[in-house]
Coordinates of N, CA and C in Angstrom, one line a residue:
M1 N 102.6 40.5 117.5 CA 102.5 41.6 116.6 C 101.1 42.2 116.8
K2 N 100.0 41.3 116.9 CA 98.7 41.8 117.1 C 98.5 42.6 118.4
K3 N 99.2 42.2 119.5 CA 99.1 42.9 120.8 C 99.7 44.3 120.6
I4 N 100.8 44.4 119.9 CA 101.5 45.7 119.7 C 100.6 46.7 118.9
T5 N 99.9 46.2 117.9 CA 99.0 47.0 117.1 C 97.8 47.4 117.9
I6 N 97.3 46.5 118.7 CA 96.1 46.8 119.6 C 96.5 47.8 120.6
L7 N 97.7 47.7 121.2 CA 98.1 48.7 122.2 C 98.4 50.1 121.6
L8 N 98.9 50.1 120.4 CA 99.2 51.3 119.7 C 97.8 52.0 119.4
A9 N 96.9 51.2 118.9 CA 95.5 51.8 118.6 C 94.9 52.3 119.8
L10 N 95.0 51.7 121.0 CA 94.4 52.1 122.2 C 95.1 53.4 122.7
A11 N 96.4 53.5 122.5 CA 97.2 54.7 122.9 C 96.7 55.9 122.0
I12 N 96.6 55.7 120.8 CA 96.1 56.8 119.9 C 94.7 57.2 120.2
T13 N 93.8 56.3 120.4 CA 92.5 56.6 120.8 C 92.4 57.4 122.1
A14 N 93.2 57.0 123.1 CA 93.2 57.7 124.4 C 93.7 59.1 124.2
S15 N 94.7 59.3 123.3 CA 95.2 60.6 123.1 C 94.2 61.6 122.5
F16 N 93.3 61.0 121.7 CA 92.2 61.9 121.1 C 91.3 62.4 122.2
F17 N 91.0 61.5 123.2 CA 90.0 61.9 124.2 C 90.6 62.8 125.3
T18 N 91.9 62.8 125.4 CA 92.6 63.7 126.4 C 93.2 64.9 125.8
A19 N 93.2 65.1 124.5 CA 93.9 66.2 123.9 C 93.2 67.5 124.2
C20 N 92.0 67.6 124.3 CA 91.3 68.9 124.5 C 91.0 69.0 126.0
K21 N 91.6 69.9 126.6 CA 91.2 70.2 128.0 C 90.0 71.1 128.0
D22 N 89.4 71.3 129.1 CA 88.2 72.1 129.3 C 87.0 71.4 128.6
G23 N 87.1 70.1 128.4 CA 86.0 69.4 127.8 C 85.8 69.7 126.4
G24 N 86.7 70.2 125.7 CA 86.6 70.5 124.3 C 85.7 71.7 124.0
N25 N 85.5 72.6 125.0 CA 84.7 73.8 124.8 C 85.5 74.9 124.3
P26 N 85.4 75.3 123.0 CA 86.2 76.4 122.4 C 85.9 77.7 123.0
V27 N 84.8 78.0 123.5 CA 84.4 79.3 124.1 C 85.4 79.6 125.3
K28 N 85.8 78.6 126.0 CA 86.6 78.9 127.2 C 88.1 79.3 126.8
I29 N 88.5 79.0 125.6 CA 89.9 79.3 125.2 C 90.0 80.6 124.3
I30 N 88.9 81.2 124.0 CA 88.9 82.5 123.2 C 89.4 83.6 124.1
K31 N 90.4 84.4 123.6 CA 90.9 85.6 124.4 C 90.0 86.8 124.0
K32 N 89.6 87.5 125.1 CA 88.8 88.7 124.9 C 89.5 89.8 124.1
E33 N 90.8 90.0 124.3 CA 91.6 91.0 123.5 C 91.6 90.7 122.0
N34 N 91.6 89.4 121.6 CA 91.5 89.1 120.2 C 90.2 89.4 119.6
L35 N 89.1 89.3 120.4 CA 87.8 89.7 120.0 C 87.7 91.2 119.8
D36 N 88.3 91.9 120.7 CA 88.3 93.4 120.6 C 89.0 93.8 119.4
Q37 N 90.2 93.2 119.1 CA 91.0 93.6 117.9 C 90.2 93.3 116.6
A38 N 89.6 92.1 116.6 CA 88.8 91.8 115.4 C 87.6 92.7 115.2
A39 N 87.0 93.1 116.3 CA 85.8 94.1 116.1 C 86.3 95.4 115.6
S40 N 87.4 95.9 116.1 CA 88.0 97.2 115.6 C 88.4 97.1 114.2
R41 N 89.1 96.0 113.8 CA 89.5 95.7 112.4 C 88.3 95.7 111.5
D42 N 87.2 95.0 111.9 CA 86.0 94.9 111.1 C 85.4 96.3 110.9
L43 N 85.4 97.2 111.9 CA 84.9 98.6 111.7 C 85.7 99.3 110.6
E44 N 87.0 99.2 110.7 CA 87.9 99.8 109.7 C 87.6 99.3 108.3
I45 N 87.4 98.0 108.2 CA 87.1 97.4 106.8 C 85.8 97.9 106.3
K46 N 84.8 98.0 107.2 CA 83.5 98.5 106.7 C 83.5 99.9 106.2
K47 N 84.5 100.7 106.7 CA 84.6 102.1 106.2 C 84.9 102.1 104.7
G48 N 85.6 101.1 104.2 CA 86.0 101.0 102.8 C 87.5 101.4 102.7
T49 N 88.0 101.3 101.5 CA 89.4 101.6 101.3 C 89.6 103.1 101.1
A50 N 90.8 103.5 101.3 CA 91.2 104.9 101.0 C 91.1 105.2 99.5
L51 N 90.7 106.4 99.2 CA 90.6 106.8 97.7 C 91.5 107.9 97.5
I52 N 92.3 107.9 96.4 CA 93.2 108.9 96.1 C 92.7 109.8 94.9
S53 N 92.9 111.1 95.1 CA 92.6 112.0 94.0 C 93.8 112.9 93.8
L54 N 94.2 113.0 92.5 CA 95.4 113.8 92.2 C 95.0 115.0 91.4
D55 N 95.7 116.1 91.7 CA 95.5 117.3 90.9 C 96.0 117.1 89.4
K56 N 96.9 116.2 89.2 CA 97.4 115.9 87.9 C 98.1 114.6 88.0
K57 N 98.1 113.8 86.9 CA 98.8 112.5 86.9 C 100.0 112.7 86.0
V58 N 100.0 113.7 85.1 CA 101.1 113.9 84.2 C 101.6 115.3 84.3
Y59 N 102.9 115.5 84.4 CA 103.4 116.9 84.4 C 104.3 117.0 83.1
D60 N 104.0 117.9 82.2 CA 104.8 118.2 81.0 C 105.6 119.4 81.3
F61 N 106.9 119.1 81.4 CA 107.9 120.2 81.8 C 108.3 121.0 80.5
G62 N 107.8 120.7 79.4 CA 108.2 121.4 78.2 C 109.6 121.1 77.7
T63 N 110.3 122.1 77.3 CA 111.7 122.0 76.8 C 112.6 122.7 77.8
V64 N 113.6 121.9 78.2 CA 114.7 122.5 79.1 C 116.0 122.1 78.6
N65 N 117.0 122.8 79.2 CA 118.4 122.5 78.8 C 119.0 121.3 79.6
E66 N 119.8 120.5 79.0 CA 120.4 119.4 79.7 C 121.2 119.9 80.9
G67 N 121.0 119.3 82.0 CA 121.7 119.7 83.3 C 120.7 120.5 84.2
D68 N 119.6 120.9 83.7 CA 118.6 121.6 84.5 C 117.9 120.6 85.4
I69 N 117.5 121.1 86.6 CA 116.7 120.3 87.5 C 115.2 120.6 87.3
V70 N 114.4 119.7 87.0 CA 113.0 119.9 86.9 C 112.3 119.5 88.2
E71 N 111.5 120.4 88.7 CA 110.8 120.1 90.0 C 109.3 120.3 89.8
T72 N 108.5 119.5 90.4 CA 107.0 119.7 90.4 C 106.5 119.1 91.7
V73 N 105.2 119.4 92.0 CA 104.5 118.9 93.2 C 103.2 118.4 92.7
F74 N 102.9 117.1 93.1 CA 101.6 116.5 92.8 C 100.8 116.6 94.1
K75 N 99.6 117.2 94.0 CA 98.7 117.3 95.2 C 97.9 116.0 95.3
V76 N 98.0 115.4 96.4 CA 97.3 114.1 96.7 C 96.2 114.4 97.7
T77 N 94.9 114.1 97.4 CA 93.8 114.3 98.3 C 93.2 112.9 98.6
N78 N 92.9 112.7 99.9 CA 92.2 111.5 100.3 C 90.7 111.7 100.2
T79 N 90.1 111.1 99.2 CA 88.6 111.3 99.1 C 87.9 110.1 99.6
G80 N 88.6 109.2 100.3 CA 87.9 108.0 100.9 C 87.5 108.3 102.3
K81 N 87.1 107.2 103.0 CA 86.6 107.3 104.4 C 87.5 106.8 105.4
T82 N 88.7 106.4 105.0 CA 89.7 105.9 106.0 C 91.0 106.5 105.6
D83 N 92.0 106.5 106.5 CA 93.3 107.1 106.2 C 94.0 106.6 105.0
L84 N 94.6 107.5 104.2 CA 95.4 107.1 103.0 C 96.8 107.0 103.5
V85 N 97.5 105.9 103.2 CA 98.8 105.7 103.6 C 99.7 105.5 102.3
I86 N 100.7 106.3 102.1 CA 101.6 106.1 101.0 C 102.8 105.4 101.6
T87 N 103.0 104.1 101.4 CA 104.1 103.4 102.0 C 105.4 103.5 101.3
N88 N 105.4 103.9 100.0 CA 106.6 104.0 99.2 C 106.3 104.8 97.9
A89 N 107.4 105.4 97.4 CA 107.3 106.1 96.1 C 108.7 105.8 95.5
T90 N 108.6 105.3 94.2 CA 109.8 104.9 93.5 C 109.9 105.5 92.2
G91 N 111.0 106.2 91.9 CA 111.2 106.7 90.6 C 111.7 105.7 89.6
S92 N 111.4 105.9 88.3 CA 111.7 104.9 87.3 C 113.3 104.8 87.0
C93 N 114.0 105.8 87.5 CA 115.5 105.8 87.5 C 116.0 106.6 88.6
G94 N 117.3 106.6 88.8 CA 118.0 107.3 89.8 C 117.9 108.8 89.6
C95 N 117.6 109.3 88.4 CA 117.5 110.7 88.1 C 116.2 111.3 88.6
T96 N 115.2 110.5 89.0 CA 113.9 111.0 89.4 C 113.7 110.6 90.9
V97 N 113.7 111.7 91.7 CA 113.6 111.5 93.1 C 112.3 112.0 93.7
P98 N 111.5 111.1 94.3 CA 110.3 111.6 94.9 C 110.4 111.8 96.4
V99 N 109.6 112.7 97.0 CA 109.5 112.9 98.4 C 108.0 112.9 98.7
W100 N 107.6 112.0 99.6 CA 106.1 111.8 99.8 C 105.8 112.0 101.3
P101 N 104.6 112.2 101.7 CA 104.2 112.3 103.1 C 104.3 110.9 103.8
K102 N 105.0 110.9 104.9 CA 105.1 109.6 105.6 C 103.9 109.3 106.5
A103 N 103.3 110.4 107.0 CA 102.2 110.3 107.9 C 100.9 110.0 107.1
P104 N 99.9 109.3 107.7 CA 98.7 109.0 107.0 C 98.0 110.3 106.7
I105 N 97.3 110.3 105.5 CA 96.5 111.5 105.1 C 95.1 111.2 105.5
K106 N 94.5 112.0 106.4 CA 93.1 111.8 106.8 C 92.1 112.0 105.7
P107 N 90.9 111.5 105.8 CA 89.9 111.7 104.8 C 89.6 113.2 104.7
G108 N 89.6 113.7 103.4 CA 89.4 115.1 103.1 C 90.6 115.9 103.1
E109 N 91.8 115.4 103.6 CA 93.0 116.2 103.7 C 93.8 116.0 102.4
T110 N 94.8 116.9 102.3 CA 95.7 116.8 101.1 C 97.2 116.7 101.6
G111 N 98.0 116.0 100.8 CA 99.4 116.0 101.0 C 100.1 116.2 99.7
D112 N 101.4 116.5 99.8 CA 102.2 116.8 98.6 C 103.2 115.7 98.3
V113 N 103.3 115.4 97.0 CA 104.4 114.5 96.6 C 105.3 115.3 95.7
S114 N 106.5 115.6 96.2 CA 107.4 116.5 95.4 C 108.3 115.5 94.6
V115 N 108.6 115.9 93.3 CA 109.4 115.1 92.4 C 110.5 116.0 91.8
R116 N 111.7 115.5 91.8 CA 112.9 116.2 91.2 C 113.4 115.3 90.1
F117 N 113.6 115.9 88.9 CA 114.2 115.1 87.8 C 115.5 115.9 87.4
N118 N 116.6 115.2 87.4 CA 117.9 115.7 87.0 C 118.1 115.4 85.6
T119 N 118.1 116.4 84.7 CA 118.2 116.1 83.2 C 119.7 115.9 82.8
N120 N 120.6 115.9 83.7 CA 122.0 115.8 83.3 C 122.2 114.4 82.7
G121 N 122.7 114.3 81.5 CA 123.0 113.0 80.8 C 121.7 112.4 80.2
K122 N 120.6 113.2 80.2 CA 119.3 112.7 79.7 C 118.8 113.6 78.5
P123 N 119.5 113.6 77.4 CA 119.1 114.5 76.3 C 117.9 113.9 75.5
N124 N 117.2 114.8 74.7 CA 116.1 114.5 73.9 C 114.8 114.2 74.6
R125 N 113.9 113.5 74.0 CA 112.6 113.3 74.6 C 112.7 112.4 75.8
Q126 N 112.1 112.8 77.0 CA 112.1 112.1 78.2 C 110.7 111.9 78.8
Q127 N 110.6 110.7 79.4 CA 109.3 110.4 80.1 C 109.7 109.5 81.3
K128 N 109.6 110.0 82.5 CA 109.9 109.4 83.7 C 108.6 109.2 84.6
T129 N 108.6 108.1 85.4 CA 107.5 107.8 86.2 C 107.9 107.7 87.7
V130 N 106.9 108.0 88.5 CA 107.0 107.7 89.9 C 105.8 106.8 90.3
T131 N 106.1 105.7 90.9 CA 105.0 104.8 91.3 C 104.8 104.9 92.9
L132 N 103.6 105.3 93.2 CA 103.2 105.4 94.7 C 102.6 104.0 95.1
T133 N 103.1 103.5 96.2 CA 102.5 102.3 96.8 C 101.6 102.8 97.9
T134 N 100.3 102.4 97.8 CA 99.3 103.0 98.7 C 98.4 101.9 99.2
N135 N 97.5 102.3 100.2 CA 96.5 101.3 100.7 C 95.2 101.5 100.0
T136 N 95.2 102.0 98.8 CA 94.0 102.1 98.0 C 93.6 100.7 97.4
E137 N 92.5 100.7 96.7 CA 92.0 99.4 96.2 C 93.0 98.9 95.1
S138 N 93.5 99.7 94.3 CA 94.5 99.3 93.2 C 95.9 99.1 93.8
G139 N 96.2 99.7 94.9 CA 97.5 99.5 95.6 C 98.6 100.4 95.0
R140 N 98.4 101.0 93.9 CA 99.5 101.9 93.4 C 98.9 102.9 92.4
E141 N 99.6 104.0 92.3 CA 99.3 105.1 91.4 C 100.6 105.5 90.7
V142 N 100.5 105.8 89.4 CA 101.7 106.2 88.6 C 101.6 107.6 88.2
L143 N 102.6 108.4 88.6 CA 102.7 109.8 88.2 C 103.8 109.9 87.1
T144 N 103.6 110.8 86.1 CA 104.5 110.9 85.0 C 105.0 112.3 84.8
L145 N 106.3 112.4 84.5 CA 107.0 113.6 84.1 C 107.4 113.4 82.6
K146 N 107.2 114.4 81.8 CA 107.6 114.2 80.4 C 108.0 115.6 79.8
G147 N 108.8 115.5 78.8 CA 109.2 116.8 78.1 C 110.5 116.5 77.3
S148 N 111.1 117.6 76.8 CA 112.2 117.5 75.9 C 113.4 118.1 76.6
V149 N 114.6 117.5 76.4 CA 115.8 118.0 77.0 C 116.8 118.3 75.8
I150 N 117.2 119.6 75.7 CA 118.1 120.0 74.7 C 119.5 119.6 75.1
P151 N 120.2 118.8 74.2 CA 121.5 118.3 74.6 C 122.5 119.5 74.7
K152 N 123.6 119.3 75.5 CA 124.6 120.3 75.6 C 125.4 120.6 74.4

């Protein structure tokens, strides 16, 4: 039993000494393209996050008749130093449909987020939201539509 334990210990010890090829020098196994990617990523990070500026966060559509379609456009401006990317826009219900720019918004440029709200079957006071998923520090922005719908 002692011989088996000693042989097993020697085998494990030998595997530690032969596990690292190139003499255990990590510099020899680093890939140059990984260093280039890391350097470019670090430059982007140093620029800071994208910043979003909106012409309005709330749109009050006033009073409309049930069945009317309410439409508005939210102007989105990138006030940051890196591209603003809106990855998703979600309405609070199926009656609120957003359309957002799929391409990145460059620093200083503006994009439009169009929102349509179908008031059919939505009488009385209404408040609907659209949540933008972005690459800003907070990661999301909430846009609001509100108003009154006169029942049929």
